[in-house]
Coordinates of C-alpha atoms in Angstrom, one line a residue:
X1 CA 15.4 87.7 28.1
X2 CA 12.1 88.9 26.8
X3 CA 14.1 89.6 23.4
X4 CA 15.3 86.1 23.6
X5 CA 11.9 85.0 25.0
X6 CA 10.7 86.4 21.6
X7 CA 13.2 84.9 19.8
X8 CA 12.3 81.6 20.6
X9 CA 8.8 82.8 20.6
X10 CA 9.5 84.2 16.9
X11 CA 11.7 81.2 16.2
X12 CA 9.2 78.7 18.0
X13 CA 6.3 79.5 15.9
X14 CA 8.4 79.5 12.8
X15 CA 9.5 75.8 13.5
X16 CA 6.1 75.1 14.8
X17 CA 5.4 76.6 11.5
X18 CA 7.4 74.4 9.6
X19 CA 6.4 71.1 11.2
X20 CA 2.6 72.4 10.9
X21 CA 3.1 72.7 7.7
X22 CA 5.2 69.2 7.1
X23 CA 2.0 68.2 9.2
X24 CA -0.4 70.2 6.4
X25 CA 1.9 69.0 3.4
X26 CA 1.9 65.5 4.7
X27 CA -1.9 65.5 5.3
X28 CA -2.2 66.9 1.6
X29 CA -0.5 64.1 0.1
X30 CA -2.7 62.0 1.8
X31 CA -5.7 63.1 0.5
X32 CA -4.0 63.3 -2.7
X33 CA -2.7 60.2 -3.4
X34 CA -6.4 59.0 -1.9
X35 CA -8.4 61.2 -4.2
X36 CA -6.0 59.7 -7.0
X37 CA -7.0 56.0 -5.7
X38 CA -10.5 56.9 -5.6
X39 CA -10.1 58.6 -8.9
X40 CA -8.7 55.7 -10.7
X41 CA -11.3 53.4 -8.8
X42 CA -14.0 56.0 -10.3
X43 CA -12.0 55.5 -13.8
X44 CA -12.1 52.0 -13.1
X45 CA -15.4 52.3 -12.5
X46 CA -16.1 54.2 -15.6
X47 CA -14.3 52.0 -17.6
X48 CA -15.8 48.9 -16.9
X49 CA -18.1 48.4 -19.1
X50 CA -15.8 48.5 -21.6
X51 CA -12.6 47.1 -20.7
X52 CA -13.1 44.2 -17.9
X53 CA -16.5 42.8 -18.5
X54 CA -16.2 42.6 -22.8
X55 CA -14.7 38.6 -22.5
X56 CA -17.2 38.8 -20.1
X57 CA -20.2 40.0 -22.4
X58 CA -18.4 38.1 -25.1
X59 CA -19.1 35.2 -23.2
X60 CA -22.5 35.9 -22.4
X61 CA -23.2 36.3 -26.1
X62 CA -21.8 32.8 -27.1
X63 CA -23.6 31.1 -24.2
X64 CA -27.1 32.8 -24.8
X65 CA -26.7 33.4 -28.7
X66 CA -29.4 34.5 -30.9
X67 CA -30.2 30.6 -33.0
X68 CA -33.7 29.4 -33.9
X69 CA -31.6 26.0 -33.2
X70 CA -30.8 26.6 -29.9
X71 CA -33.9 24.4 -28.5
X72 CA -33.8 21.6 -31.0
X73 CA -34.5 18.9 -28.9
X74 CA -34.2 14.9 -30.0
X75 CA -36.9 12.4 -29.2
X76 CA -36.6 8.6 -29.8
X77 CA -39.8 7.1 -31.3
X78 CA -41.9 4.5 -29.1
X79 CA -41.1 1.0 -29.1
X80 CA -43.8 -0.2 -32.0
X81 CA -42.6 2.6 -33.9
X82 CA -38.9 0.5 -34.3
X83 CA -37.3 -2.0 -36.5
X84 CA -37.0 -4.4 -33.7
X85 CA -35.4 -8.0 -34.1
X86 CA -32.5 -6.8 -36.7
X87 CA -28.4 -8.4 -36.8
X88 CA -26.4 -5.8 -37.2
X89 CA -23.3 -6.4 -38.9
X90 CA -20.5 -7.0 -36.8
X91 CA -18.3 -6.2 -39.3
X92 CA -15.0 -4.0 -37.7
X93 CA -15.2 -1.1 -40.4
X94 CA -16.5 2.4 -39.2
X95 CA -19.1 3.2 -41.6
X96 CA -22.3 3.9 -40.8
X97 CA -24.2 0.9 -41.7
X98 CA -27.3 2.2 -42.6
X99 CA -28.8 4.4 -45.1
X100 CA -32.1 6.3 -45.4
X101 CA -34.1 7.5 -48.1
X102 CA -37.8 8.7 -47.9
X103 CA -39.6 5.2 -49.3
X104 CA -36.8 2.6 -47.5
X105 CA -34.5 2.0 -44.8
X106 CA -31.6 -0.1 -45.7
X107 CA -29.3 -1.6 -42.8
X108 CA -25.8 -3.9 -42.9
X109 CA -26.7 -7.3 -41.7
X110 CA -25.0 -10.3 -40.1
X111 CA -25.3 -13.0 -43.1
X112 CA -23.3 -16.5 -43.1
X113 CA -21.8 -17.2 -46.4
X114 CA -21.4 -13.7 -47.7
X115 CA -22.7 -10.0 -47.4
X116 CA -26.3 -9.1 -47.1
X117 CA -28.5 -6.0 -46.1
X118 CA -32.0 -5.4 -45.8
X119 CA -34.1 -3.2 -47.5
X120 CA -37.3 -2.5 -45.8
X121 CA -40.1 0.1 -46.2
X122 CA -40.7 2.9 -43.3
X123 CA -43.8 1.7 -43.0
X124 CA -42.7 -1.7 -41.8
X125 CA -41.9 -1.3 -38.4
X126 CA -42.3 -4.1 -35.4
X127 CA -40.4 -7.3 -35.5
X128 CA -38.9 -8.4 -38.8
X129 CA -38.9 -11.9 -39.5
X130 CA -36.2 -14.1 -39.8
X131 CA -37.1 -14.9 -43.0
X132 CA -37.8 -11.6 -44.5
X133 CA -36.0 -11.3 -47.9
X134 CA -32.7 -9.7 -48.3
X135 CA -30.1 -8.6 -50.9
X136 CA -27.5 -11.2 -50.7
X137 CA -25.1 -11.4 -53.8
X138 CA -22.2 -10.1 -52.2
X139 CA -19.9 -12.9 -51.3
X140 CA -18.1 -10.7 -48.4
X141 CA -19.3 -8.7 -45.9
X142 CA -20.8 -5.6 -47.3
X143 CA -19.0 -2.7 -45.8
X144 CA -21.2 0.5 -46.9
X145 CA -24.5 1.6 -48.9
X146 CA -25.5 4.5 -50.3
X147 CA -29.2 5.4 -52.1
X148 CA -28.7 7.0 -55.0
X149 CA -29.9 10.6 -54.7
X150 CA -31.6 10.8 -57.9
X151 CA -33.6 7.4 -57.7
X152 CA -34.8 6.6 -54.4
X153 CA -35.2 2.5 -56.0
X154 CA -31.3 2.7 -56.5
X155 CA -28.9 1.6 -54.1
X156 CA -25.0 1.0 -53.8
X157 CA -23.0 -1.7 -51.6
X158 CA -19.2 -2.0 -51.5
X159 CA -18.2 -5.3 -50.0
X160 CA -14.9 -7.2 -48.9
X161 CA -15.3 -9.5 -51.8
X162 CA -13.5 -6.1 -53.6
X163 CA -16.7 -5.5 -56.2
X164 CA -19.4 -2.6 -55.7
X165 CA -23.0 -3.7 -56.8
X166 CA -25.3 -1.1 -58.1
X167 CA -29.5 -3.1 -56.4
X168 CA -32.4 -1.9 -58.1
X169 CA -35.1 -2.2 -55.5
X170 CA -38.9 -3.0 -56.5
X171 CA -40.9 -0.1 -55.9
X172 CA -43.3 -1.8 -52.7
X173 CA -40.0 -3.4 -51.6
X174 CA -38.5 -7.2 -51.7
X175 CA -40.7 -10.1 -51.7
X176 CA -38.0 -12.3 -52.4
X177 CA -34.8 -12.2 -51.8
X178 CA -32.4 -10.3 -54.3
X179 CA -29.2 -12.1 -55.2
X180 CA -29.1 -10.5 -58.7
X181 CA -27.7 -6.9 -59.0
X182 CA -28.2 -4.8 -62.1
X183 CA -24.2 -4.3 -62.8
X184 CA -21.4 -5.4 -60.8
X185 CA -18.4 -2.8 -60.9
X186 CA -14.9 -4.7 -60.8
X187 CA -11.8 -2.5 -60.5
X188 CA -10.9 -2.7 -56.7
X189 CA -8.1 -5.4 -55.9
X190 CA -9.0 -5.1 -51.8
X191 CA -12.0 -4.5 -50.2
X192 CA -14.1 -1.8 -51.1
X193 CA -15.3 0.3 -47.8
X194 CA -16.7 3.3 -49.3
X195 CA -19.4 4.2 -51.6
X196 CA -21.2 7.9 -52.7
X197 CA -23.0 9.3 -55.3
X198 CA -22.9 12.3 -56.9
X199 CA -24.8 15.0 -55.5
X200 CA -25.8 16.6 -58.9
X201 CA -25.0 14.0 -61.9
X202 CA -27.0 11.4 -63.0
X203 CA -25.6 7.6 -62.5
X204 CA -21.9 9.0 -61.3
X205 CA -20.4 6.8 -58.4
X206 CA -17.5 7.4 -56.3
X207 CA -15.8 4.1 -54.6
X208 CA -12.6 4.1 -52.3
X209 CA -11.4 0.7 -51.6
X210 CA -8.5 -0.3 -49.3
X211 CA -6.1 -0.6 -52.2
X212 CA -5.6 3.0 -51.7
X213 CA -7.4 4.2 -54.7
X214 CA -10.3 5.9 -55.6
X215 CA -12.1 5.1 -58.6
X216 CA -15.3 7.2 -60.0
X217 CA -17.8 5.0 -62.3
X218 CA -20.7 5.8 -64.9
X219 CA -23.0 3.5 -63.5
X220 CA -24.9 4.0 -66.7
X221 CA -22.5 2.1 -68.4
X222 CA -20.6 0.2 -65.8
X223 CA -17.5 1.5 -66.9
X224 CA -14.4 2.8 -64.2
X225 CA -13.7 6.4 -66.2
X226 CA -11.8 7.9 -63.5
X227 CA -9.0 6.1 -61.6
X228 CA -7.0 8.4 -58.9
X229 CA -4.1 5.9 -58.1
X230 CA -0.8 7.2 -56.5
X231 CA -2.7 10.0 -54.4
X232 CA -3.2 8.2 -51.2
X233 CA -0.1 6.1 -49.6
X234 CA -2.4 4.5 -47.1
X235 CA -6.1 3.6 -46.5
X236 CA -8.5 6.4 -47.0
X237 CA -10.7 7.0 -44.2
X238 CA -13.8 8.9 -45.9
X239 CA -14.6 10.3 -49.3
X240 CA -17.0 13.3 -49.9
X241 CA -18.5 15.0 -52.3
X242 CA -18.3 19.2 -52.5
X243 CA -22.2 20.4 -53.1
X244 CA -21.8 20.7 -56.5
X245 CA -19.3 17.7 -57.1
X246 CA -16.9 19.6 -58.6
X247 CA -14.5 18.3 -55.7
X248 CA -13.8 16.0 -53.5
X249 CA -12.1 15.5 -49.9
X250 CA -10.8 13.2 -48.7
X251 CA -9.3 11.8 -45.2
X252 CA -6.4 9.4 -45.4
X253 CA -4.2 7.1 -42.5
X254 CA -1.6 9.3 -42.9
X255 CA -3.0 12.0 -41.4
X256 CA -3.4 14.4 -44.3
X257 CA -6.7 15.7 -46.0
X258 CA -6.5 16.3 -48.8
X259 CA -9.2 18.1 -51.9
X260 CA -9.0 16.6 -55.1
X261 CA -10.1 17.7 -58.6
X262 CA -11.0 14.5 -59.8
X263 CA -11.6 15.3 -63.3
X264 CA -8.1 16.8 -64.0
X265 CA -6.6 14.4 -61.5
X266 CA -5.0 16.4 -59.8
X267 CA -4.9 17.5 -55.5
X268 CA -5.7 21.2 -54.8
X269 CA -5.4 21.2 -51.4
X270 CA -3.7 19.1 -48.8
X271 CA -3.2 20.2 -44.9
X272 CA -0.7 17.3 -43.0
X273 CA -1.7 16.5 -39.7
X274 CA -5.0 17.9 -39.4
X275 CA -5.7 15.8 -36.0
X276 CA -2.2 14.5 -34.7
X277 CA -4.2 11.4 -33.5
X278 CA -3.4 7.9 -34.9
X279 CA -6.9 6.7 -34.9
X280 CA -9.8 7.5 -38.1
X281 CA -10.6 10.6 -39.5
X282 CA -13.8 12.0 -41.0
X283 CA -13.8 15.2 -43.6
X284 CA -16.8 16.6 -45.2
X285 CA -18.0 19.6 -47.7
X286 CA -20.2 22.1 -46.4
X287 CA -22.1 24.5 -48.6
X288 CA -19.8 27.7 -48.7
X289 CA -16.7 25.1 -49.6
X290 CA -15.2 24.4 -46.3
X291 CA -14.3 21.8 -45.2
X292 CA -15.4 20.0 -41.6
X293 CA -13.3 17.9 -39.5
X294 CA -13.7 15.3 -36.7
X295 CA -10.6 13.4 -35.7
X296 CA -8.1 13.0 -32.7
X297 CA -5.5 14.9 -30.9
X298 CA -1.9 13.7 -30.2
X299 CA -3.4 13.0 -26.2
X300 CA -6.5 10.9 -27.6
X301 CA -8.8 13.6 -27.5
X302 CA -11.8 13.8 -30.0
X303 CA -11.4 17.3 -31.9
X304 CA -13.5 18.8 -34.5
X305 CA -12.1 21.3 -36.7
X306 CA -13.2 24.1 -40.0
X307 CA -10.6 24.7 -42.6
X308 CA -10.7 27.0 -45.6
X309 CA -9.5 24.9 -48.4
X310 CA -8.1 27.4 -50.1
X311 CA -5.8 27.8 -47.2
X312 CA -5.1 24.6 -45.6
X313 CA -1.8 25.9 -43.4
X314 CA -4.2 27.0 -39.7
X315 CA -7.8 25.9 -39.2
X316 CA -10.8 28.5 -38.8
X317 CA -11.4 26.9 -35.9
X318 CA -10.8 23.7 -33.4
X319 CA -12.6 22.3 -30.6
X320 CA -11.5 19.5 -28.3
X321 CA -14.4 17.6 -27.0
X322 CA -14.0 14.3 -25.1
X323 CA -11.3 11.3 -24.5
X324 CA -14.1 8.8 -25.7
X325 CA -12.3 6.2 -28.2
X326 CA -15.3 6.2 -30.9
X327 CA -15.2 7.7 -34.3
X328 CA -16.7 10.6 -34.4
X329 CA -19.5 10.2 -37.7
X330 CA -20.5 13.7 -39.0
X331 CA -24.1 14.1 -40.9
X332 CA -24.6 17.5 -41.9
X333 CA -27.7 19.6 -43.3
X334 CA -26.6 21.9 -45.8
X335 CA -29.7 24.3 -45.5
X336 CA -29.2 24.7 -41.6
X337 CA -26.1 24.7 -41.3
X338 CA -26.1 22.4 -38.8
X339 CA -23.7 19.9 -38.2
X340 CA -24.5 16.3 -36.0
X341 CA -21.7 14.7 -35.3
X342 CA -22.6 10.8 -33.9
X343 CA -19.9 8.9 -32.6
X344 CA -19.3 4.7 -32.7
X345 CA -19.8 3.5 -29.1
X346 CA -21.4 6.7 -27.9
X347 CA -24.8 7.2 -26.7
X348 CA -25.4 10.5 -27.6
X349 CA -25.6 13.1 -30.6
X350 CA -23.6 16.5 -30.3
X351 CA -25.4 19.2 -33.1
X352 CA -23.4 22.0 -33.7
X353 CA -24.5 25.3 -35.6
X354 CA -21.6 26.6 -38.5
X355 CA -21.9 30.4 -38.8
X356 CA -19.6 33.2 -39.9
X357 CA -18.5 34.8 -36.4
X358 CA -16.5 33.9 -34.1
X359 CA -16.1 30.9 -32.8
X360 CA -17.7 29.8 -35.9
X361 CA -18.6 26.2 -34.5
X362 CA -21.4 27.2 -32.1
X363 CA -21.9 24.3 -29.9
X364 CA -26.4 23.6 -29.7
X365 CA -27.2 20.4 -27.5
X366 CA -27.0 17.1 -27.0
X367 CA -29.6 14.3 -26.8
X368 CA -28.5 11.4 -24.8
X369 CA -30.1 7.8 -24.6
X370 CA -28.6 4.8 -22.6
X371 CA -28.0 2.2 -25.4
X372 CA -24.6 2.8 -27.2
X373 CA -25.0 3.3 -31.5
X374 CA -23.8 0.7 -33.2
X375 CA -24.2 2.8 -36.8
X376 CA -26.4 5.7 -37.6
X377 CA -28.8 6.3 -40.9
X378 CA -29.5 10.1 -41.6
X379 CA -33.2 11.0 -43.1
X380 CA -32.6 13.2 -46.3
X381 CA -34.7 16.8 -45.8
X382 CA -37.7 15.7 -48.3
X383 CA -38.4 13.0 -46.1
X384 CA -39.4 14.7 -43.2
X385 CA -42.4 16.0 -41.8
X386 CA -42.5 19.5 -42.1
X387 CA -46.0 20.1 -40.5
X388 CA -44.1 18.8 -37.3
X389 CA -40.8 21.2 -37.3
X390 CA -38.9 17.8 -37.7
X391 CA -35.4 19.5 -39.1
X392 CA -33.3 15.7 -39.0
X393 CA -34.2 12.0 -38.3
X394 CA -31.7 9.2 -37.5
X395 CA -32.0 5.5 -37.6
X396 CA -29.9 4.8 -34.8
X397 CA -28.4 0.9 -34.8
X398 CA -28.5 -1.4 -31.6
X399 CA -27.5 -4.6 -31.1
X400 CA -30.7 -5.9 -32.8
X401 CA -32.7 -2.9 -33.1
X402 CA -33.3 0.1 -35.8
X403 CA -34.6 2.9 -33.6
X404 CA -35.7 6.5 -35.5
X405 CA -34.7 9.5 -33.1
X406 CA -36.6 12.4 -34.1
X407 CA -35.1 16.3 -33.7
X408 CA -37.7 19.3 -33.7
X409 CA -37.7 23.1 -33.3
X410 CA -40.4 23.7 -30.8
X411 CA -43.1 26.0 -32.7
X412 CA -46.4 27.0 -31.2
X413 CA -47.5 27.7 -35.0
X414 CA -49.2 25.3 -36.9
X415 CA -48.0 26.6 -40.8
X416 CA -45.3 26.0 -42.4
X417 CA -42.1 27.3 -40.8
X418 CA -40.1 28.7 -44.2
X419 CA -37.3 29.7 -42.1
X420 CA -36.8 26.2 -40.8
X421 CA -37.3 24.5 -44.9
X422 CA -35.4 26.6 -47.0
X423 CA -35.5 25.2 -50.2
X424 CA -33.6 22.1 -50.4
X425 CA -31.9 19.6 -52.9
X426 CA -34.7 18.0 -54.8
X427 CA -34.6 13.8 -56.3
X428 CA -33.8 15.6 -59.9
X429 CA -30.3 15.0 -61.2
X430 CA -28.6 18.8 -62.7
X431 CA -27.0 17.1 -65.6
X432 CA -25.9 14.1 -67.2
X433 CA -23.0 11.5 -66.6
X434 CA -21.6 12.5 -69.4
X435 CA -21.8 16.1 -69.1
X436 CA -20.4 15.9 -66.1
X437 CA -17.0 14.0 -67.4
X438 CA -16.7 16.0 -69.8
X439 CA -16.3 19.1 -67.7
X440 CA -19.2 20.5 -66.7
X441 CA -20.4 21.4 -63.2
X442 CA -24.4 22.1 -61.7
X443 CA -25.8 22.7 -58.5
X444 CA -28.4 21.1 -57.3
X445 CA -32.4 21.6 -58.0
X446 CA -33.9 23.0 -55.5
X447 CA -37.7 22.2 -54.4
X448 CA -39.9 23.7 -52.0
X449 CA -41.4 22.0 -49.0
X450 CA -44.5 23.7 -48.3
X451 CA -46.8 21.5 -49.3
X452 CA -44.8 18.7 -48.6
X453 CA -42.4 15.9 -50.6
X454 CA -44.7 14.8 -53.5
X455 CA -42.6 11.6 -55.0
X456 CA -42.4 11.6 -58.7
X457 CA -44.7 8.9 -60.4
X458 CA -41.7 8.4 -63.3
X459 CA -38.7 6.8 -61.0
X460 CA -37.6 4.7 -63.7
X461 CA -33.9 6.0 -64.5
X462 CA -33.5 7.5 -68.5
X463 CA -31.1 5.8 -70.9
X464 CA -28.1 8.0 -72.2
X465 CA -26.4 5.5 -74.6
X466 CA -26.9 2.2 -72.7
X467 CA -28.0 2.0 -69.5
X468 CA -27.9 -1.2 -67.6
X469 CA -29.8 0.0 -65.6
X470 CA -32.9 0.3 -67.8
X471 CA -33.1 -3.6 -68.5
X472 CA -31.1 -5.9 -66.1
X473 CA -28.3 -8.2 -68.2
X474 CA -28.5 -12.1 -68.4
X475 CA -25.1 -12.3 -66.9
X476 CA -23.6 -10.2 -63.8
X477 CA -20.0 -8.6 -64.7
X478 CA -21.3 -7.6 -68.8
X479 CA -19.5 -4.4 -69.6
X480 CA -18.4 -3.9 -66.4
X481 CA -14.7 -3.0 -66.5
X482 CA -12.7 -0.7 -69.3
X483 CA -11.4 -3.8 -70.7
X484 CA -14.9 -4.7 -71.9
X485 CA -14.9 -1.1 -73.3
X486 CA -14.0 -2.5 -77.3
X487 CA -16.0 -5.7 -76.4
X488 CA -19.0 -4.0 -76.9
X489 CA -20.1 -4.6 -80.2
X490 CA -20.1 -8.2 -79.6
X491 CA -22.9 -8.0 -77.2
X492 CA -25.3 -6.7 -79.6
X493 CA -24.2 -9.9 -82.3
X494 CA -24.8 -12.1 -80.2
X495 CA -28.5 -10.7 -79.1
X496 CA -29.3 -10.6 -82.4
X497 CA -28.0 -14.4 -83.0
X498 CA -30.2 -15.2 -79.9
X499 CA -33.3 -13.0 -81.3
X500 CA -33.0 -14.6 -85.0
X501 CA -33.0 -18.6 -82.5
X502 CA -35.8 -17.4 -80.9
X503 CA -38.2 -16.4 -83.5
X504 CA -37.3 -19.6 -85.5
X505 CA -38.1 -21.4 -82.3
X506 CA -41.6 -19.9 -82.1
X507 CA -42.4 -20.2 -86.0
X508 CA -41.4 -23.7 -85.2
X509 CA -43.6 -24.0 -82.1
X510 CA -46.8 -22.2 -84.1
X511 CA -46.7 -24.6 -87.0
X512 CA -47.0 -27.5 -84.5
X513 CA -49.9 -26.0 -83.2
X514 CA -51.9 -25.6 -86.3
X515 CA -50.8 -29.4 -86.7
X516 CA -52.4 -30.6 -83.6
X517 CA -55.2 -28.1 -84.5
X518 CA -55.9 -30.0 -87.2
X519 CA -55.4 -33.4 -86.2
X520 CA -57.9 -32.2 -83.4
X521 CA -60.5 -31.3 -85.5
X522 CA -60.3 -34.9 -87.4
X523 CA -60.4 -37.0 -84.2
X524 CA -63.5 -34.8 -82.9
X525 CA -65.4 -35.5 -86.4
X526 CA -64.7 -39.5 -85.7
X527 CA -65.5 -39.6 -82.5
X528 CA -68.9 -37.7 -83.3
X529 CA -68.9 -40.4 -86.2
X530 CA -69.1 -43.3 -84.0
X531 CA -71.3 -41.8 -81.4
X532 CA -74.2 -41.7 -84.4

């Protein structure tokens, strides 16, 4: 009994044993499997910073980026200040109907009985009379304009009566109305909707017309040297130069952009379906060679994009922005970086920063008004004031209203801000139009803003070989097209047949006045005669 009493006693504790330590082992892996959570929350913990919160940081850093552009801020002049009583064209063709140079501001007009713009000096702002001259000798709606880089008294139109006109303006502006252009350029069989000059060469235009082709003149000459034909199977959208104007690109109906060697004729680059939307395009050259976007997505959406033209196949980047229907109009400022991207309809002006990390299109601000733009001029950098931190001014079309909108950097300092002005293109032309076809390539001269844009006195443009527009010609369309090319000769006859007229005219025209000189002088001495 006592043996088996200390059996069960033994055996007892033993089991008691056994379940105390099931009991201990259980508690153990407890604690374990809760020291191993805590641990991994600890690890967790420990981790943190690098694992979870990087998008997180990421983000931060995009949002709060390091950008003296972040605090550009856009401020529309006051009323007095604006071009007020204007008729903007009402023309359906998405250009920008205006264009801005630091001595005029030219705008697309309403005009019965043709094309017409008007031409009018910064200075002259308030109401602008009904009457105040224009340039009229367009007989078709006038489409685009473009000052000529180089010349800031040399201005472009393209017009639906399928000629480009080449104004030259007088240097305090029009006091009469200009129906005479210094050379018409004829080659377009349909309307010609876009017009740019060469960033670098001297009288070199581009036209695009909505025949599909793209033809580059020597304005100099008023001769077509380039024609680029079969490239484009549907109306081209935009045409833009590359910094040097080596290249161009171009955006097309058909959805393709495409960048073009002009010279050898010949496309370089082409991406299909850049924005899968139906509705207009816009592609432009920034100064590393990229190439900028703005466009539509296959659900309406307005997109901007970056490509490497090199590489056309995936964009650099792409934003979606809106479901607004206008065309999005991109201005850009090469020595910035800075893109503004003003769309038809809108009331508002997205800038975007272009940098080399990630996402590479850094959205800034945007400055909103309540009228909708009907067009949009942009101010070239020498014609802004620098002592102000003005980095871009627009002329922003109303209904019947020019209005400037002014973007600064807020600076406390009163000097001149050198990071905000790098040097920038200056009114001097690299080379020669016929450098330039021949093969040769320059960048553009750079001037310094630190004291301010000084323009030249000299703005008269240099003859090459014969430049119309040195001395205007008696009739519109001489040498204009290449089939005047082996016509030229005659020209110069016929001056000298008119020349030879002339001078017999006024030989003729002097002996009759000696004549009446003498006969003169005989009636005086009679009637001095008969008065004795």
């Amino acid at each position: 009994m006592h043996q088996r009493v200390r059996h069960q006693g033994w055996s007892k504790p033993s089991e008691s044993k056994s379940e105390a330590g099931a009991l201990e082992q259980n508690p153990i892996l407890k604690v374990s499997q809760m020291k191993k959570a805590f641990d991994v929350t600890k690890k967790t913990l420990q981790r943190a910073p690098e694992t979870t919160p990087a998008p997180k940081k990421d983000m931060f850093r995009r949002v709060v980026r390091q950008s003296k552009f972040r605090h550009v801020f856009g401020q529309a002049v006051k009323n007095d200040q604006c071009y007020d009583d204007i008729r903007v064209s009402r023309v359906t063709w998405d250009s920008s109907f205006c264009a801005v140079n630091p001595k005029f501001v030219a705008i697309i007009i309403e005009a019965s009985g043709g094309g017409a713009f008007l031409v009018l000096p910064l200075n002259k702002t308030g109401r602008i009379d009904k009457t105040y001259p224009t340039v009229c000798g367009h007989t078709g709606p006038v489409l685009d304009i473009d000052w000529c880089p180089h010349n800031d008294l040399v201005i472009a139109s393209g017009s639906e009566d399928c000629t480009v006109m080449v104004w030259q303006i007088p240097e305090n502006g029009l006091t009469s109305a200009l129906s005479e252009p210094v050379v018409v350029l004829e080659g377009h069989s349909k309307r010609v909707g876009i017009v740019t000059w060469h960033p670098t060469a001297r009288n070199v235009l581009l036209s695009a017309g909505c025949d599909n082709q793209i033809i580059i003149w020597n304005v100099g000459t008023g001769e077509a040297m380039i024609n680029l034909e079969d490239m484009h199977p549907d109306v081209i959208f935009s045409a833009c130069w590359s910094r040097n104007g080596a290249l161009i690109c171009t955006a097309c109906k058909d959805k393709k952009v495409r960048v073009i060697d002009p010279r050898k004729e010949k496309i370089v680059g082409e991406k299909d379906k850049a924005h899968e939307g139906a509705r207009p395009m816009r592609a432009i050259f920034l100064a590393d060679g990229n190439i900028f976007t703005t466009g539509f997505s296959r659900m309406s959406e307005r997109q901007l994009a970056l490509w490497n033209p090199k590489s056309m196949d995936e964009p650099i980047s792409v934003h979606e922005m809106d479901t607004s229907n206008g065309v999005l109009l991109p201005f850009y400022d090469a020595d910035t970086n800075v893109v503004y991207l003003c769309g038809k309809g809108d009331s508002s002006i997205r800038y975007f920063e272009i940098t080399d990390e990630a996402p590479f299109v850094h959205y800034l601000n945007t400055f909103s008004s309540k009228e909708p733009q009907r067009g949009m001029g942009y101010m070239p950098k020498r014609g802004l004031d620098v002592n102000k931190c003005e980095i871009a001014r627009f002329y922003k079309l109303h209904e019947r209203k020019c209005e400037p909108i002014i973007m600064t950097v807020p600076r406390k300092s009163d000097l001149f801000q050198d990071d905000l002005y790098p040097d920038t293109a200056g009114p001097d032309c690299a080379l020669e139009a016929e450098d330039w076809f021949d093969g040769k390539n320059g960048d553009p001269i750079l001037i310094s803003l630190k004291n301010g844009y000084q323009p030249g006195k000299n703005r008269d443009l240099k003859v090459v070989k014969k430049n119309v527009l040195e001395g205007k010609p008696s009739t519109k369309a001489e040498n204009t097209t290449p089939a005047h090319k082996q016509a030229s000769p005659q020209p110069s006859i016929k001056n000298e047949g008119k020349l030879e007229e002339l001078l017999r005219e006024v030989k003729s025209l002097r002996d009759l006045v000696t004549l009446q000189d003498r006969r003169i002088a005989k009636l005086e001495d009679q009637v001095a005669k008969v008065a004795m």
